Short mmCIF file of C-alpha atoms in Angstrom, two decimals:
data_model
loop_
_atom_site.label_atom_id
_atom_site.label_comp_id
_atom_site.label_asym_id
_atom_site.label_seq_id
_atom_site.Cartn_x
_atom_site.Cartn_y
_atom_site.Cartn_z
CA UNK A 5 113.66 82.84 104.70
CA UNK A 6 110.66 81.04 103.18
CA UNK A 7 110.81 79.78 99.57
CA UNK A 8 109.25 82.20 97.06
CA UNK A 9 107.03 81.40 94.10
CA UNK A 10 105.97 84.21 91.71
CA UNK A 11 103.22 81.97 90.33
CA UNK A 12 101.68 81.47 93.77
CA UNK A 13 102.26 85.15 94.48
CA UNK A 14 100.32 86.13 91.36
CA UNK A 15 97.43 83.84 92.30
CA UNK A 16 97.30 85.33 95.79
CA UNK A 17 97.19 88.82 94.28
CA UNK A 18 94.26 87.63 92.17
CA UNK A 19 92.35 86.49 95.26
CA UNK A 20 93.04 89.85 96.85
CA UNK A 21 91.82 91.55 93.70
CA UNK A 22 88.50 89.73 93.85
CA UNK A 23 87.99 90.81 97.45
CA UNK A 24 88.99 94.42 96.81
CA UNK A 25 86.91 94.93 93.69
CA UNK A 26 83.75 93.67 95.40
CA UNK A 27 84.20 95.21 98.85
CA UNK A 28 81.75 98.06 98.20
CA UNK A 29 78.99 95.86 96.80
CA UNK A 30 77.54 95.22 100.31
CA UNK A 31 76.70 98.92 100.48
CA UNK A 32 73.99 98.26 97.92
CA UNK A 33 72.38 95.93 100.48
CA UNK A 34 72.14 98.51 103.26
CA UNK A 35 68.72 100.13 103.58
CA UNK A 36 67.82 103.50 105.05
CA UNK A 37 71.36 104.15 106.24
CA UNK A 38 73.36 107.21 105.26
CA UNK A 39 76.74 106.85 103.60
CA UNK A 40 78.50 108.16 106.74
CA UNK A 41 76.87 105.51 108.94
CA UNK A 42 77.91 102.75 106.56
CA UNK A 43 81.43 104.16 106.32
CA UNK A 44 81.93 104.37 110.08
CA UNK A 45 81.21 100.66 110.47
CA UNK A 46 83.17 99.43 107.47
CA UNK A 47 86.14 101.62 108.44
CA UNK A 48 86.26 100.15 111.94
CA UNK A 49 86.34 96.61 110.58
CA UNK A 50 88.68 97.33 107.64
CA UNK A 51 91.31 99.39 109.42
CA UNK A 52 91.18 98.46 113.12
CA UNK A 53 89.34 95.29 114.10
CA UNK A 54 90.38 92.92 111.31
CA UNK A 55 94.05 94.02 111.18
CA UNK A 56 94.27 93.55 114.96
CA UNK A 57 92.46 90.21 115.04
CA UNK A 58 94.26 88.66 112.07
CA UNK A 59 97.59 90.15 113.14
CA UNK A 60 97.27 88.67 116.62
CA UNK A 61 96.32 85.27 115.16
CA UNK A 62 98.97 85.01 112.44
CA UNK A 63 101.99 86.87 113.87
CA UNK A 64 103.81 85.44 116.92
CA UNK A 65 104.43 88.10 119.61
CA UNK A 66 102.30 90.53 117.60
CA UNK A 67 101.85 93.20 120.28
CA UNK A 68 105.43 92.83 121.51
CA UNK A 69 106.66 93.51 117.96
CA UNK A 70 104.54 96.65 117.67
CA UNK A 71 105.75 97.89 121.05
CA UNK A 72 109.42 97.41 120.15
CA UNK A 73 109.36 98.37 116.46
CA UNK A 74 111.54 101.30 115.28
CA UNK A 75 109.77 104.61 115.95
CA UNK A 76 110.52 105.93 112.46
CA UNK A 77 108.84 102.94 110.84
CA UNK A 78 105.80 103.35 113.10
CA UNK A 79 105.32 107.07 112.58
CA UNK A 80 106.06 107.19 108.85
CA UNK A 81 103.73 104.26 108.16
CA UNK A 82 101.03 105.85 110.34
CA UNK A 83 101.30 109.34 108.80
CA UNK A 84 101.33 108.08 105.23
CA UNK A 85 98.43 105.79 106.09
CA UNK A 86 96.58 108.91 107.23
CA UNK A 87 97.34 110.55 103.88
CA UNK A 88 95.86 107.52 102.17
CA UNK A 89 92.79 107.99 104.39
CA UNK A 90 91.84 111.06 102.38
CA UNK A 91 92.15 109.00 99.22
CA UNK A 92 89.89 106.26 100.57
CA UNK A 93 87.18 108.82 101.26
CA UNK A 94 87.48 110.17 97.72
CA UNK A 95 87.41 106.63 96.37
CA UNK A 96 84.24 105.67 98.19
CA UNK A 97 82.41 108.83 97.15
CA UNK A 98 83.55 108.68 93.52
CA UNK A 99 81.95 105.25 93.12
CA UNK A 100 78.58 106.89 93.69
CA UNK A 101 79.35 109.45 90.98
CA UNK A 102 80.76 107.38 88.12
CA UNK A 103 80.19 103.74 89.10
CA UNK A 104 82.35 100.75 89.98
CA UNK A 105 84.08 99.88 86.73
CA UNK A 106 85.17 103.40 85.78
CA UNK A 107 86.22 104.36 89.32
CA UNK A 108 88.34 101.26 89.74
CA UNK A 109 89.87 101.55 86.28
CA UNK A 110 90.95 105.17 86.62
CA UNK A 111 91.90 105.20 90.31
CA UNK A 112 93.71 101.87 90.28
CA UNK A 113 95.43 102.63 86.99
CA UNK A 114 96.88 105.81 88.47
CA UNK A 115 97.69 104.04 91.73
CA UNK A 116 99.58 101.31 89.88
CA UNK A 117 102.00 103.86 88.45
CA UNK A 118 102.34 106.08 91.53
CA UNK A 119 102.63 103.13 93.91
CA UNK A 120 105.37 101.57 91.81
CA UNK A 121 107.48 104.61 90.89
CA UNK A 122 107.47 106.58 94.17
CA UNK A 123 108.78 103.79 96.41
CA UNK A 124 111.65 103.24 93.97
CA UNK A 125 112.42 106.97 94.05
CA UNK A 126 112.25 107.17 97.84
CA UNK A 127 114.01 103.93 98.76
CA UNK A 128 116.27 103.74 95.73
CA UNK A 129 116.45 101.28 92.89
CA UNK A 130 114.61 103.22 90.17
CA UNK A 131 117.63 103.58 87.89
CA UNK A 132 118.88 100.10 88.66
CA UNK A 133 115.53 98.46 87.94
CA UNK A 134 114.90 100.28 84.67
CA UNK A 135 118.45 99.82 83.41
CA UNK A 136 118.42 96.16 84.32
CA UNK A 137 117.12 93.52 81.88
CA UNK A 138 113.40 94.09 81.44
CA UNK A 139 113.52 97.67 82.73
CA UNK A 140 112.63 99.21 79.37
CA UNK A 141 109.69 96.81 79.12
CA UNK A 142 108.37 98.01 82.48
CA UNK A 143 108.71 101.65 81.44
CA UNK A 144 106.89 100.95 78.17
CA UNK A 145 104.09 99.25 80.09
CA UNK A 146 103.62 102.35 82.23
CA UNK A 147 103.27 104.54 79.13
CA UNK A 148 100.66 102.13 77.78
CA UNK A 149 98.85 102.36 81.12
CA UNK A 150 98.61 106.15 80.84
CA UNK A 151 97.04 105.73 77.40
CA UNK A 152 94.52 103.27 78.79
CA UNK A 153 93.59 105.61 81.65
CA UNK A 154 92.99 108.43 79.18
CA UNK A 155 90.74 106.27 77.02
CA UNK A 156 88.76 105.16 80.06
CA UNK A 157 88.18 108.78 80.97
CA UNK A 158 86.96 109.47 77.44
CA UNK A 159 84.58 106.51 77.61
CA UNK A 160 83.30 107.78 80.95
CA UNK A 161 82.49 111.22 79.56
CA UNK A 162 80.69 109.65 76.59
CA UNK A 163 78.68 107.45 78.95
CA UNK A 164 77.63 110.49 80.99
CA UNK A 165 76.17 112.12 77.89
CA UNK A 166 74.35 108.97 76.80
CA UNK A 167 72.89 107.60 80.03
CA UNK A 168 70.16 109.27 82.05
CA UNK A 169 71.40 109.34 85.67
CA UNK A 170 67.89 108.40 86.85
CA UNK A 171 67.99 105.20 84.83
CA UNK A 172 71.21 103.63 86.05
CA UNK A 173 70.65 104.05 89.80
CA UNK A 174 74.00 105.73 90.55
CA UNK A 175 73.94 108.54 93.13
CA UNK A 176 76.04 111.26 91.57
CA UNK A 177 75.81 114.91 90.56
CA UNK A 178 78.13 115.17 87.57
CA UNK A 179 81.01 113.45 85.88
CA UNK A 180 83.57 116.16 86.51
CA UNK A 181 83.43 115.86 90.29
CA UNK A 182 83.60 112.08 90.04
CA UNK A 183 86.71 112.16 87.87
CA UNK A 184 88.50 114.67 90.12
CA UNK A 185 87.78 112.54 93.18
CA UNK A 186 88.93 109.45 91.32
CA UNK A 187 92.25 111.02 90.33
CA UNK A 188 92.84 112.10 93.94
CA UNK A 189 91.94 108.61 95.13
CA UNK A 190 94.31 107.04 92.62
CA UNK A 191 97.31 109.17 93.61
CA UNK A 192 96.73 108.73 97.35
CA UNK A 193 96.09 105.02 96.91
CA UNK A 194 99.64 104.76 95.62
CA UNK A 195 100.79 106.50 98.80
CA UNK A 196 99.47 103.54 100.78
CA UNK A 197 102.13 101.35 99.20
CA UNK A 198 104.76 103.84 100.36
CA UNK A 199 103.29 103.58 103.85
CA UNK A 200 103.68 99.80 103.71
CA UNK A 201 107.26 100.14 102.51
CA UNK A 202 108.13 102.44 105.41
CA UNK A 203 106.61 99.83 107.71
CA UNK A 204 108.76 97.03 106.31
CA UNK A 205 111.14 97.02 109.32
CA UNK A 206 108.13 95.96 111.41
CA UNK A 207 107.49 93.06 109.03
CA UNK A 208 111.19 92.14 109.16
CA UNK A 209 110.98 91.81 112.93
CA UNK A 210 107.85 89.69 112.54
CA UNK A 211 109.76 87.42 110.14
CA UNK A 212 112.47 86.99 112.75
CA UNK A 213 109.77 85.90 115.19
CA UNK A 214 108.53 83.22 112.79
CA UNK A 215 105.63 84.98 111.03
CA UNK A 216 106.66 83.51 107.67
CA UNK A 217 104.41 84.56 104.81
CA UNK A 218 102.18 86.43 107.29
CA UNK A 219 104.92 88.93 108.17
CA UNK A 220 103.04 91.72 106.39
CA UNK A 221 100.20 91.49 108.90
CA UNK A 222 102.49 93.00 111.54
CA UNK A 223 102.87 96.31 109.71
CA UNK A 224 99.34 96.47 108.29
CA UNK A 225 97.68 97.76 111.46
CA UNK A 226 100.05 100.73 111.63
CA UNK A 227 99.21 101.94 108.13
CA UNK A 228 95.50 101.26 108.44
CA UNK A 229 95.31 102.93 111.85
CA UNK A 230 96.41 106.20 110.26
CA UNK A 231 93.75 105.78 107.61
CA UNK A 232 91.12 105.04 110.25
CA UNK A 233 91.87 108.14 112.34
CA UNK A 234 91.34 110.48 109.38
CA UNK A 235 88.14 108.75 108.30
CA UNK A 236 86.75 108.54 111.83
CA UNK A 237 87.22 112.25 112.50
CA UNK A 238 85.75 113.29 109.15
CA UNK A 239 82.72 111.01 109.17
CA UNK A 240 81.97 111.59 112.85
CA UNK A 241 81.77 115.31 112.10
CA UNK A 242 79.44 114.59 109.18
CA UNK A 243 77.34 112.20 111.28
CA UNK A 244 76.98 114.74 114.09
CA UNK A 245 76.13 117.51 111.64
CA UNK A 246 73.53 115.39 109.84
CA UNK A 247 72.31 113.78 113.07
CA UNK A 248 72.75 110.36 111.50
CA UNK A 249 74.33 108.64 114.52
CA UNK A 250 70.83 107.77 115.66
CA UNK A 251 70.70 105.33 112.75
CA UNK A 252 72.62 102.92 114.98
CA UNK A 253 69.64 102.67 117.33
CA UNK A 254 65.89 102.09 117.17
CA UNK A 255 65.45 105.76 118.09
CA UNK A 256 65.85 106.44 114.39
CA UNK A 257 62.60 104.61 113.75
CA UNK A 258 64.36 101.73 112.01
CA UNK A 259 63.51 98.20 113.17
CA UNK A 260 66.20 96.40 115.16
CA UNK A 261 66.41 93.64 112.54
CA UNK A 262 67.16 96.12 109.75
CA UNK A 263 69.84 97.84 111.85
CA UNK A 264 71.49 94.46 112.47
CA UNK A 265 71.40 93.63 108.74
CA UNK A 266 72.88 97.00 107.82
CA UNK A 267 75.61 96.60 110.41
CA UNK A 268 76.42 93.11 109.12
CA UNK A 269 76.63 94.23 105.49
CA UNK A 270 78.83 97.18 106.46
CA UNK A 271 81.08 94.92 108.54
CA UNK A 272 81.35 92.54 105.59
CA UNK A 273 82.44 95.42 103.34
CA UNK A 274 85.20 96.37 105.77
CA UNK A 275 86.32 92.77 106.16
CA UNK A 276 86.52 92.33 102.39
CA UNK A 277 88.61 95.48 102.10
CA UNK A 278 91.04 94.12 104.68
CA UNK A 279 91.24 90.72 103.00
CA UNK A 280 92.63 92.29 99.82
CA UNK A 281 95.78 93.27 101.72
CA UNK A 282 95.84 90.08 103.73
CA UNK A 283 96.31 88.25 100.43
CA UNK A 284 98.48 91.07 99.08
CA UNK A 285 100.90 90.57 101.97
CA UNK A 286 101.23 86.84 101.26
CA UNK A 287 101.48 87.46 97.52
CA UNK A 288 104.16 90.10 98.06
CA UNK A 289 106.32 87.70 100.10
CA UNK A 290 105.92 84.95 97.50
CA UNK A 291 107.08 87.24 94.68
CA UNK A 292 110.64 86.96 96.02
CA UNK A 293 113.06 89.19 94.08
CA UNK A 294 110.15 90.41 91.93
CA UNK A 295 108.45 92.12 94.88
CA UNK A 296 108.70 95.56 93.28
CA UNK A 297 106.16 94.34 90.69
CA UNK A 298 103.64 93.32 93.38
CA UNK A 299 101.75 96.61 93.44
CA UNK A 300 101.23 96.61 89.69
CA UNK A 301 100.08 92.98 89.70
CA UNK A 302 97.65 93.63 92.52
CA UNK A 303 96.21 96.74 90.89
CA UNK A 304 95.73 94.91 87.58
CA UNK A 305 93.65 92.29 89.38
CA UNK A 306 91.47 95.01 90.89
CA UNK A 307 90.79 96.54 87.49
CA UNK A 308 89.91 93.24 85.86
CA UNK A 309 87.53 92.03 88.54
CA UNK A 310 85.93 95.43 89.13
CA UNK A 311 85.02 95.54 85.46
CA UNK A 312 83.40 92.12 85.78
CA UNK A 313 81.35 93.50 88.68
CA UNK A 314 80.45 96.58 86.66
CA UNK A 315 79.13 94.38 83.86
CA UNK A 316 77.17 92.22 86.31
CA UNK A 317 75.62 95.34 87.85
CA UNK A 318 74.72 96.51 84.32
CA UNK A 319 76.29 99.94 84.71
CA UNK A 320 77.03 100.15 80.97
CA UNK A 321 73.91 98.50 79.58
CA UNK A 322 72.38 101.74 78.24
CA UNK A 323 75.41 103.09 76.39
CA UNK A 324 75.92 102.97 72.66
CA UNK A 325 77.85 100.19 71.01
CA UNK A 326 80.71 102.55 70.19
CA UNK A 327 81.06 103.76 73.78
CA UNK A 328 80.94 100.21 75.11
CA UNK A 329 83.56 99.15 72.57
CA UNK A 330 85.74 102.12 73.57
CA UNK A 331 85.55 101.06 77.21
CA UNK A 332 86.48 97.48 76.34
CA UNK A 333 89.44 98.66 74.26
CA UNK A 334 90.56 100.98 77.06
CA UNK A 335 90.35 98.20 79.63
CA UNK A 336 92.20 95.80 77.37
CA UNK A 337 94.95 98.38 76.93
CA UNK A 338 95.17 98.81 80.71
CA UNK A 339 95.25 95.09 81.34
CA UNK A 340 97.88 94.62 78.64
CA UNK A 341 99.96 97.38 80.20
CA UNK A 342 100.01 95.59 83.52
CA UNK A 343 100.89 92.34 81.81
CA UNK A 344 103.78 94.13 80.09
CA UNK A 345 104.95 95.62 83.36
CA UNK A 346 104.71 92.30 85.18
CA UNK A 347 106.53 90.54 82.34
CA UNK A 348 109.27 93.14 82.39
CA UNK A 349 109.65 92.73 86.13
CA UNK A 350 110.04 88.98 85.71
CA UNK A 351 113.01 89.55 83.41
CA UNK A 352 114.97 91.38 86.08
#
């Protein structure tokens, strides 16, 4: 067993948060490509190519481990990964409706709670953790998080009434659809953590083969493969229906250079998505006995850095001072809730 360090684990979660919160920015660089074309490329890199490549590089006997892993771990991780696939689609679309900062705040805030509570209910330990020293602090932090999510939603509605959609460049129809998609994305994002937990026996075998802090890379491909299958089927149907597959070739009328640039930006988006969980896996291992707080820590990093990106992209520049202040207060409440939860976890 490798030595653990919660401080290093927290820093690794921060690096993963930076990658995750900025992984959709490359989409802004693609030109004359439909959303489905972009998504097909980024999905292939995020959920198949990168997990396979990095897994094979970092995990000894990678393919042997997958071939001999317990069937229950494989199928449960795959199926729950597929469930998360529906959430990822909702997440990507909701960004176009309500923007980066609000989407990440609401979806990740919900995910932080769902992804922490459900694994404890399924695998046991909920009562023990919350009755142990620091348990009440964690529970209080979750209540604070719910308050923060509600305030963010309020700020989002106020922004919708104040900002002309044509002025802020966001492709969306109305706030209601965006919020519904974001809630769905948040709940199903938490399911992805359950998928990873079911795949833990695969990581345990990888640890026995000397994977060390990279043990999580052995189970990642199983969960992401489920996600990829759902997305591939859905977006292939859309691409065929809209006849957008031709955007991959010069037959679409697009110059070869532009197609290459679009492909590269889309591949970068997928790679950045994968890197969040590459660093999450290392951070999770380094958290030692505080691993159950990993999901909350990781989600808090996503919220913080996504808000920074939202400010940089000037999504909230045309709102009133009161609405902007409300958003800041809501985000501070959310961040403080995650700090409370993480602190409570460290007392256990």
